[in-house]
């Protein structure tokens, strides 16, 4: 049995990029190398260059089939198998075969050739890949019936993209190199839009890049390569389910975006027992955020979190790992060893690890309590040292007892008393002093095994023990109080700095300040409420709109503070001491500033349209000085000439003056109408009555109004009987302006072409001229009022036509966009929604 043949696929983003031509060129190259090459099937689509390139290659005759009285041609699979070439060229892999063929799809014919040991070189477009079918339909609006299974392409030995710049493809199409002349306009206005081609090209390149990436991963796995190959910036974000997740995801997305083709991946490590799962709601929110940022979310299981994280990062060839800074304090680190972050950093190798600080990372918690100098925990530890240290020290010192050892024994117990004083303060130190004196007297001072004191000096020593313990304890207590006060001051300063920083940074300052204040002061709930009607939230029935809320006030409000603009700060929690009330007042002042800042932003936003209107009015006044004066002056001159000359004018002179006055008054009337309509559009006061209507009726009315006949306008109506949802009067007005503009700037260069078509649930009216066109940087500027191309033609008016046309089209739910006409000129495209089925023109 012969070995299976090799499959090589030429992938294109769209028809016309040159896949078939490239296939034939490769066939010639292989033939020159001595390979036996045949053309199994070739679809030229009438392209002369493609047919010419096939000359010199052996072509297997096609099989003829009849279906419903129509003769069809298909690849003769049996003939190709009988010919048994080394290489078969098979065009259009996704083709559906005619009934009566050996297989339903051409890719099944290709599979038979491969099984027979024949190498196959074939072509396919990106829209025919099964997994991308819905994506392509979303982009182009055209469903594809002929598809190829992804498994076939992924199993191919070689996949190459035949790439062509979208504009170059449109130029090729305009030159008649892809479709015949009668199909060019429809193709350019539908499937071959510049945006469509760009999106399809990106889709093809990304699909191939993904295949290359999978091949690289498979190679690294097969070779046992664990090192990261930085072929693409791939950022992994470690999520715990904590509130810092969103911060980490956004940081990771920014890192990935710094390089072209960067990829974002998020991973959460869960325990095998299901206990270490994090907050499910927070993880779901973070998953949604990751997907909205263009990333992918993964969940892995592992008891060793650092190892699981790094195994996942290496499996996806990650270059960077983003983690939150540890929430663990210094004591937890000492007692339980390094945390997950430190372990990952040590074992990461060539993966860059970013430790991102966040609100929960050893900062941003509650303020230290003012309370006493030493905590209860330290006092208990001191008591434990006093009770356990004495017996342990005694057990060590008894075997070492000698006639001259009393000094060392006294100093040892004295050291124990000092240590207890340093750790637990006054009362544990006094207890240690008493116990040490009794122990010395009982075990080391004659007479031993008794508590009697024979020498009065020993009584003095016991007293000194107690005094020294008290003095050391006082020093420790004072130092502890000062330390606690310093910590409290630092925490208060950090709180004020965070609050002020939130206000200065803007954004969600009210929410940030409220959250930080509630956590710092250990409040059960806190809300910023704006006076007015109830706006929801859990404010326990308080009236007003909740602007920000932390925790819950459902159990009632403890107290309130007034804020700016009639707002207030409600909170629920324990009674606050004076120092914390002072901090709350600082937070309230910053909240007032944030609210004022928010109000000013809203005011500035409200004033922006007024500023734009003022700018328009200024332009209007500057333009009116000339454009209104010109027709008025012409009309006045004509009427004055008639009045002064009277009956002395010849009939033709009188008619000429009357015609001049009439034209000037018509121009003036049109100008005033445009001004009124533009003002209505910009004020949102233009009355629109959309209903199902036939766009050909609006075109006919516009042509009649302008007096433009077949000698000046070429009509190509391809919308069949579809109706659009539009206001017929406004649609006619928009078309009149576009036709007049095309005639003014492009009429001299040839006939104006007007086409209609239906595509993707919308109808399009295209007004095409072959004039000088508009520079790319001016395409959007021409839609602003008072813009005239070149601003040198004084007969062009105020330049309101395009602004008015776009305004009325958009008011009907449509769009007006400019495009370059292939070969030079400007094409204006009106896109309108189709009327629902069953509608009828009225």
Tab-separated table of N, CA and C in Angstrom, residues 524-529 534-558 568 570-572:
chain	number	residue	atom	x	y	z
A	524	UNK	N	-19.800	49.381	59.289
A	524	UNK	CA	-20.622	48.315	58.720
A	524	UNK	C	-21.192	48.728	57.362
A	525	UNK	N	-21.474	49.987	57.191
A	525	UNK	CA	-22.008	50.467	55.927
A	525	UNK	C	-21.804	51.964	55.814
A	526	UNK	N	-21.668	52.439	54.580
A	526	UNK	CA	-21.467	53.866	54.337
A	526	UNK	C	-22.064	54.181	52.976
A	527	UNK	N	-22.772	55.298	52.869
A	527	UNK	CA	-23.407	55.671	51.608
A	527	UNK	C	-23.332	57.170	51.409
A	528	UNK	N	-23.080	57.561	50.156
A	528	UNK	CA	-23.158	58.965	49.744
A	528	UNK	C	-24.510	59.134	49.065
A	529	UNK	N	-25.356	59.964	49.651
A	529	UNK	CA	-26.735	60.084	49.205
A	529	UNK	C	-26.977	61.503	48.727
A	534	UNK	N	-36.158	58.742	46.365
A	534	UNK	CA	-35.416	57.526	46.655
A	534	UNK	C	-34.860	56.937	45.383
A	535	UNK	N	-33.582	56.597	45.442
A	535	UNK	CA	-32.939	56.042	44.252
A	535	UNK	C	-32.527	54.621	44.405
A	536	UNK	N	-33.060	53.902	45.361
A	536	UNK	CA	-32.704	52.500	45.528
A	536	UNK	C	-31.520	52.360	46.428
A	537	UNK	N	-30.917	51.203	46.434
A	537	UNK	CA	-29.817	50.878	47.318
A	537	UNK	C	-30.353	50.321	48.602
A	538	UNK	N	-29.485	50.136	49.552
A	538	UNK	CA	-29.867	49.551	50.839
A	538	UNK	C	-29.659	50.555	51.942
A	539	UNK	N	-30.094	51.747	51.757
A	539	UNK	CA	-29.855	52.808	52.719
A	539	UNK	C	-30.875	52.831	53.837
A	540	UNK	N	-31.556	51.705	54.007
A	540	UNK	CA	-32.443	51.614	55.136
A	540	UNK	C	-33.590	52.561	55.087
A	541	UNK	N	-34.048	52.906	53.901
A	541	UNK	CA	-35.221	53.748	53.771
A	541	UNK	C	-34.926	55.229	53.747
A	542	UNK	N	-33.670	55.647	53.802
A	542	UNK	CA	-33.363	57.073	53.747
A	542	UNK	C	-33.706	57.609	52.375
A	543	UNK	N	-34.206	58.848	52.337
A	543	UNK	CA	-34.641	59.448	51.082
A	543	UNK	C	-33.442	59.983	50.330
A	544	UNK	N	-33.450	59.807	49.022
A	544	UNK	CA	-32.388	60.347	48.191
A	544	UNK	C	-31.868	59.304	47.229
A	545	UNK	N	-31.037	59.764	46.300
A	545	UNK	CA	-30.415	58.889	45.310
A	545	UNK	C	-29.034	58.488	45.802
A	546	UNK	N	-28.794	57.189	45.877
A	546	UNK	CA	-27.511	56.683	46.365
A	546	UNK	C	-26.470	56.826	45.263
A	547	UNK	N	-25.449	57.649	45.516
A	547	UNK	CA	-24.372	57.841	44.547
A	547	UNK	C	-23.267	56.819	44.708
A	548	UNK	N	-23.038	56.366	45.936
A	548	UNK	CA	-22.028	55.340	46.206
A	548	UNK	C	-22.398	54.662	47.512
A	549	UNK	N	-22.178	53.346	47.562
A	549	UNK	CA	-22.550	52.612	48.774
A	549	UNK	C	-21.539	51.511	49.022
A	550	UNK	N	-21.121	51.383	50.277
A	550	UNK	CA	-20.205	50.334	50.711
A	550	UNK	C	-20.860	49.615	51.883
A	551	UNK	N	-20.904	48.304	51.861
A	551	UNK	CA	-21.570	47.575	52.926
A	551	UNK	C	-23.074	47.768	52.842
A	552	UNK	N	-23.724	47.780	53.995
A	552	UNK	CA	-25.186	47.895	54.032
A	552	UNK	C	-25.613	48.794	55.179
A	553	UNK	N	-26.632	49.606	54.903
A	553	UNK	CA	-27.244	50.444	55.926
A	553	UNK	C	-28.646	49.954	56.260
A	554	UNK	N	-28.912	48.669	55.955
A	554	UNK	CA	-30.264	48.156	56.131
A	554	UNK	C	-30.714	48.210	57.589
A	555	UNK	N	-29.790	48.140	58.527
A	555	UNK	CA	-30.169	48.161	59.938
A	555	UNK	C	-30.371	49.558	60.496
A	556	UNK	N	-30.250	50.575	59.682
A	556	UNK	CA	-30.413	51.942	60.149
A	556	UNK	C	-29.130	52.727	60.050
A	557	UNK	N	-29.254	54.045	60.108
A	557	UNK	CA	-28.118	54.952	59.979
A	557	UNK	C	-27.699	55.426	61.357
A	558	UNK	N	-26.399	55.285	61.661
A	558	UNK	CA	-25.893	55.742	62.951
A	558	UNK	C	-25.824	57.262	62.994
A	568	UNK	N	-25.369	64.118	51.349
A	568	UNK	CA	-24.978	63.805	52.722
A	568	UNK	C	-24.249	62.464	52.745
A	570	UNK	N	-24.043	59.139	54.952
A	570	UNK	CA	-24.659	58.311	55.988
A	570	UNK	C	-23.743	57.147	56.311
A	571	UNK	N	-23.675	56.779	57.593
A	571	UNK	CA	-22.900	55.583	57.937
A	571	UNK	C	-23.548	54.843	59.093
A	572	UNK	N	-23.176	53.581	59.164
A	572	UNK	CA	-23.647	52.723	60.235
A	572	UNK	C	-22.436	52.005	60.806
